[in-house]
Amino acid sequence: MAERRLVNCLRLLRFMASEMTQAELGERIGVTRQTIAAIEAGKYSPTLETAFKIAEVFGKPLEEVFQWEMQPAASESAEANGATETSKLHHLMRLHMTNRGGNTMP
Amino acid sequence: MPIKEQFSRVWLMTMLVTYGAYFAAVVAMGEAGFWSQMAAFIATVIVQVAALGIAGAIMELRHKGGPKADERDRAIDQRATRTAYHVLMAGVIILACVMPFSETGWRLFHAGVFAIAMAEIVRHGQIVLLYRRGWHG
């Protein structure tokens, strides 16, 4: 059975925000650098309050920072990996276009 | 590495070494007298407290002005404490409801110390594990 997991694009958002460091982001939202690293690596799911604080720092809605993704079962994972990567790439491109004020992708 | 994880690693190692030595001594002593057994226990507690005090002071100095515990640290600590509580409860049930019918004196005392030491080892072991492997609380 497929499970769901929380994914995020914190790394990209930090890069786009003048390469903000994990320590700077942590300081702004009141958590440690290690916690930011754990969130980025998918090792820790932040509380709702922290998630909103992170989104606020980058000026993005919550759903652009965090996504609730379907994690495929082991047997399906090989073929699903390609699709996940494609959807992630689309998401990142959409974010980048929005940031530049360009047209959003379909 | 977060200071809480470092401290738990030190705590875990200290517990394993001091209480490992203590229970090895208890087994070796067998049915020794009151003061021998009490001296072994007091020496273990003193060594453990001293080691933790020194390690804690060194870590405090190294992390002076550093970030304090945040939500992840607290969540991991709560989770580990909950698991350790079950270990302690199992120990207390055996100690208070089963052992009094067959054991007396120092054996009960050692069983109590063993239950407490196991609960602490499980707690700090789980804290280290949750920091390493991650946890989605």
Short mmCIF file of C-alpha atoms in Angstrom, two decimals:
data_model
loop_
_atom_site.label_atom_id
_atom_site.label_comp_id
_atom_site.label_asym_id
_atom_site.label_seq_id
_atom_site.Cartn_x
_atom_site.Cartn_y
_atom_site.Cartn_z
CA MET A 1 0.00 0.00 0.00
CA ALA A 2 1.29 3.43 -0.92
CA GLU A 3 2.22 5.71 1.98
CA ARG A 4 2.23 9.47 2.04
CA ARG A 5 5.10 11.63 3.11
CA LEU A 6 5.87 15.28 3.59
CA VAL A 7 8.37 16.72 1.10
CA ASN A 8 9.66 20.26 0.82
CA CYS A 9 11.72 22.54 -1.38
CA LEU A 10 13.53 24.39 1.41
CA ARG A 11 16.91 23.91 -0.22
CA LEU A 12 15.77 25.65 -3.41
CA LEU A 13 13.96 28.41 -1.53
CA ARG A 14 17.06 29.12 0.56
CA PHE A 15 19.12 29.22 -2.61
CA MET A 16 16.72 31.68 -4.22
CA ALA A 17 16.69 33.83 -1.07
CA SER A 18 20.29 34.98 -1.62
CA GLU A 19 21.65 31.60 -0.50
CA MET A 20 20.33 31.95 3.01
CA THR A 21 22.11 29.54 5.34
CA GLN A 22 20.37 26.93 7.47
CA ALA A 23 21.58 28.77 10.57
CA GLU A 24 20.06 32.08 9.38
CA LEU A 25 16.73 30.44 8.62
CA GLY A 26 16.80 28.63 11.95
CA GLU A 27 17.52 31.86 13.79
CA ARG A 28 14.62 33.64 12.08
CA ILE A 29 12.05 31.00 13.00
CA GLY A 30 13.49 30.04 16.38
CA VAL A 31 14.85 26.54 15.78
CA THR A 32 18.38 25.14 15.59
CA ARG A 33 20.42 24.70 12.40
CA GLN A 34 20.26 20.94 12.94
CA THR A 35 16.46 21.03 12.90
CA ILE A 36 16.45 22.89 9.57
CA ALA A 37 18.90 20.30 8.20
CA ALA A 38 16.63 17.49 9.44
CA ILE A 39 13.55 19.09 7.84
CA GLU A 40 15.39 19.53 4.52
CA ALA A 41 16.58 15.94 4.59
CA GLY A 42 13.04 14.70 5.30
CA LYS A 43 14.12 13.34 8.68
CA TYR A 44 11.74 15.51 10.68
CA SER A 45 8.26 16.84 9.99
CA PRO A 46 7.94 20.30 11.56
CA THR A 47 4.97 21.43 13.60
CA LEU A 48 2.29 23.43 11.82
CA GLU A 49 3.48 26.59 13.54
CA THR A 50 7.07 26.15 12.34
CA ALA A 51 5.89 25.25 8.84
CA PHE A 52 3.91 28.50 8.66
CA LYS A 53 6.90 30.46 9.99
CA ILE A 54 9.14 28.98 7.28
CA ALA A 55 6.60 29.82 4.57
CA GLU A 56 6.33 33.34 5.95
CA VAL A 57 10.11 33.86 5.79
CA PHE A 58 10.10 33.05 2.06
CA GLY A 59 6.83 34.89 1.41
CA LYS A 60 5.25 31.77 -0.08
CA PRO A 61 2.02 29.94 0.71
CA LEU A 62 2.47 26.83 2.81
CA GLU A 63 1.62 24.43 -0.02
CA GLU A 64 4.45 25.77 -2.13
CA VAL A 65 6.98 25.03 0.56
CA PHE A 66 5.61 21.69 1.76
CA GLN A 67 3.85 19.03 -0.28
CA TRP A 68 1.99 15.95 0.89
CA GLU A 69 3.22 13.38 -1.61
CA MET A 70 2.25 9.81 -2.32
CA GLN A 71 5.15 7.44 -1.66
CA PRO A 72 4.89 4.43 -3.99
CA ALA A 73 5.20 0.86 -2.74
CA ALA A 74 8.60 -0.81 -3.22
CA SER A 75 7.52 -2.74 -6.34
CA GLU A 76 6.19 0.39 -8.02
CA SER A 77 8.95 2.66 -6.83
CA ALA A 78 11.35 2.07 -9.74
CA GLU A 79 8.91 3.18 -12.42
CA ALA A 80 7.32 5.82 -10.19
CA ASN A 81 10.70 7.43 -9.48
CA GLY A 82 10.78 8.92 -12.95
CA ALA A 83 7.28 10.37 -12.58
CA THR A 84 8.09 11.81 -9.14
CA GLU A 85 11.25 13.42 -10.46
CA THR A 86 9.29 14.92 -13.39
CA SER A 87 6.60 16.32 -11.12
CA LYS A 88 9.26 17.70 -8.76
CA LEU A 89 11.03 19.36 -11.69
CA HIS A 90 7.74 20.89 -12.88
CA HIS A 91 7.08 22.16 -9.38
CA LEU A 92 10.53 23.74 -9.11
CA MET A 93 10.23 25.37 -12.55
CA ARG A 94 6.81 26.74 -11.63
CA LEU A 95 8.27 28.18 -8.44
CA HIS A 96 11.17 29.73 -10.34
CA MET A 97 8.85 31.30 -12.94
CA THR A 98 6.60 32.69 -10.22
CA ASN A 99 9.61 34.18 -8.49
CA ARG A 100 10.69 35.92 -11.70
CA GLY A 101 7.20 37.20 -12.30
CA GLY A 102 6.88 35.21 -15.53
CA ASN A 103 4.00 33.08 -16.78
CA THR A 104 3.28 29.97 -14.79
CA MET A 105 3.54 26.65 -16.51
CA PRO A 106 0.39 24.73 -17.30
CA MET B 1 25.54 17.40 16.33
CA PRO B 2 22.89 18.89 18.66
CA ILE B 3 24.01 19.33 22.27
CA LYS B 4 21.10 17.16 23.45
CA GLU B 5 22.30 14.28 21.29
CA GLN B 6 25.86 14.69 22.53
CA PHE B 7 24.68 14.69 26.12
CA SER B 8 22.55 11.59 25.56
CA ARG B 9 25.52 9.79 24.01
CA VAL B 10 27.66 10.64 27.05
CA TRP B 11 24.83 9.62 29.41
CA LEU B 12 24.36 6.33 27.57
CA MET B 13 28.06 5.46 27.65
CA THR B 14 28.33 6.45 31.32
CA MET B 15 25.31 4.32 32.26
CA LEU B 16 26.60 1.32 30.31
CA VAL B 17 30.08 1.51 31.82
CA THR B 18 29.19 2.33 35.44
CA TYR B 19 26.15 0.09 35.80
CA GLY B 20 27.78 -2.64 33.71
CA ALA B 21 30.65 -2.63 36.22
CA TYR B 22 28.18 -2.42 39.13
CA PHE B 23 26.16 -5.47 38.10
CA ALA B 24 29.33 -7.41 37.28
CA ALA B 25 30.53 -6.62 40.82
CA VAL B 26 27.14 -7.62 42.28
CA VAL B 27 27.28 -11.00 40.54
CA ALA B 28 30.90 -11.51 41.63
CA MET B 29 30.14 -10.56 45.25
CA GLY B 30 27.26 -13.02 45.56
CA GLU B 31 25.78 -12.86 49.04
CA ALA B 32 28.25 -10.30 50.42
CA GLY B 33 27.52 -8.24 53.54
CA PHE B 34 25.39 -5.10 53.75
CA TRP B 35 28.27 -2.59 53.66
CA SER B 36 30.06 -4.24 50.72
CA GLN B 37 26.91 -4.09 48.63
CA MET B 38 26.07 -0.56 49.75
CA ALA B 39 29.65 0.61 49.06
CA ALA B 40 29.47 -0.79 45.52
CA PHE B 41 26.21 1.05 44.88
CA ILE B 42 27.38 4.37 46.38
CA ALA B 43 30.67 4.20 44.44
CA THR B 44 28.73 3.60 41.20
CA VAL B 45 26.44 6.57 41.82
CA ILE B 46 29.38 8.86 42.70
CA VAL B 47 31.35 7.86 39.57
CA GLN B 48 28.30 8.30 37.36
CA VAL B 49 27.33 11.70 38.78
CA ALA B 50 30.95 12.93 38.60
CA ALA B 51 31.38 11.77 34.99
CA LEU B 52 28.10 13.36 33.92
CA GLY B 53 28.88 16.57 35.79
CA ILE B 54 32.30 16.95 34.16
CA ALA B 55 31.01 16.05 30.68
CA GLY B 56 28.02 18.37 31.10
CA ALA B 57 30.24 21.28 32.19
CA ILE B 58 32.59 20.77 29.22
CA MET B 59 29.68 20.66 26.76
CA GLU B 60 28.10 23.76 28.32
CA LEU B 61 31.38 25.64 27.88
CA ARG B 62 31.78 24.50 24.27
CA HIS B 63 28.20 25.44 23.38
CA LYS B 64 28.10 28.66 25.37
CA GLY B 65 25.68 31.11 23.72
CA GLY B 66 24.60 28.41 21.30
CA PRO B 67 20.99 27.58 20.43
CA LYS B 68 18.79 26.13 23.13
CA ALA B 69 16.55 23.09 22.74
CA ASP B 70 13.83 23.53 20.12
CA GLU B 71 10.63 21.67 19.15
CA ARG B 72 12.50 18.75 17.56
CA ASP B 73 14.64 18.24 20.67
CA ARG B 74 11.53 18.32 22.87
CA ALA B 75 9.59 15.96 20.59
CA ILE B 76 12.42 13.43 20.53
CA ASP B 77 12.83 13.68 24.29
CA GLN B 78 9.10 13.13 24.87
CA ARG B 79 9.02 10.11 22.58
CA ALA B 80 12.06 8.52 24.23
CA THR B 81 10.73 9.23 27.72
CA ARG B 82 7.42 7.56 26.82
CA THR B 83 9.20 4.39 25.71
CA ALA B 84 11.41 4.39 28.81
CA TYR B 85 8.30 4.77 30.99
CA HIS B 86 7.00 1.42 29.72
CA VAL B 87 10.33 -0.24 30.49
CA LEU B 88 10.30 1.24 34.00
CA MET B 89 6.67 0.18 34.56
CA ALA B 90 7.47 -3.39 33.50
CA GLY B 91 10.38 -3.37 35.95
CA VAL B 92 8.23 -1.98 38.77
CA ILE B 93 5.49 -4.57 38.15
CA ILE B 94 8.01 -7.41 38.31
CA LEU B 95 9.73 -5.87 41.34
CA ALA B 96 6.60 -5.05 43.34
CA CYS B 97 4.11 -7.72 42.28
CA VAL B 98 6.18 -10.79 41.39
CA MET B 99 9.58 -10.76 43.12
CA PRO B 100 8.37 -10.23 46.75
CA PHE B 101 6.91 -13.76 46.67
CA SER B 102 10.26 -15.38 45.91
CA GLU B 103 13.07 -12.91 46.69
CA THR B 104 14.10 -10.73 49.61
CA GLY B 105 16.61 -8.05 50.64
CA TRP B 106 19.41 -7.12 48.28
CA ARG B 107 18.01 -9.02 45.32
CA LEU B 108 14.96 -6.75 45.37
CA PHE B 109 17.21 -3.72 45.69
CA HIS B 110 19.38 -4.78 42.74
CA ALA B 111 16.28 -5.51 40.66
CA GLY B 112 15.02 -1.98 41.36
CA VAL B 113 18.35 -0.45 40.36
CA PHE B 114 18.39 -2.64 37.24
CA ALA B 115 14.90 -1.45 36.23
CA ILE B 116 15.89 2.21 36.65
CA ALA B 117 19.19 1.74 34.80
CA MET B 118 17.45 -0.09 31.94
CA ALA B 119 14.83 2.64 31.62
CA GLU B 120 17.56 5.31 31.44
CA ILE B 121 19.57 3.29 28.91
CA VAL B 122 16.48 2.81 26.74
CA ARG B 123 15.62 6.52 27.00
CA HIS B 124 19.02 7.84 25.99
CA GLY B 125 19.53 5.06 23.45
CA GLN B 126 16.30 6.02 21.75
CA ILE B 127 17.18 9.72 21.82
CA VAL B 128 20.44 8.97 19.96
CA LEU B 129 18.62 6.68 17.54
CA LEU B 130 15.89 9.23 16.80
CA TYR B 131 18.46 11.97 16.12
CA ARG B 132 20.38 9.67 13.77
CA ARG B 133 17.55 8.00 11.90
CA GLY B 134 15.06 10.84 12.01
CA TRP B 135 11.55 10.88 13.34
CA HIS B 136 8.31 12.17 11.90
CA GLY B 137 6.43 13.20 14.98
#
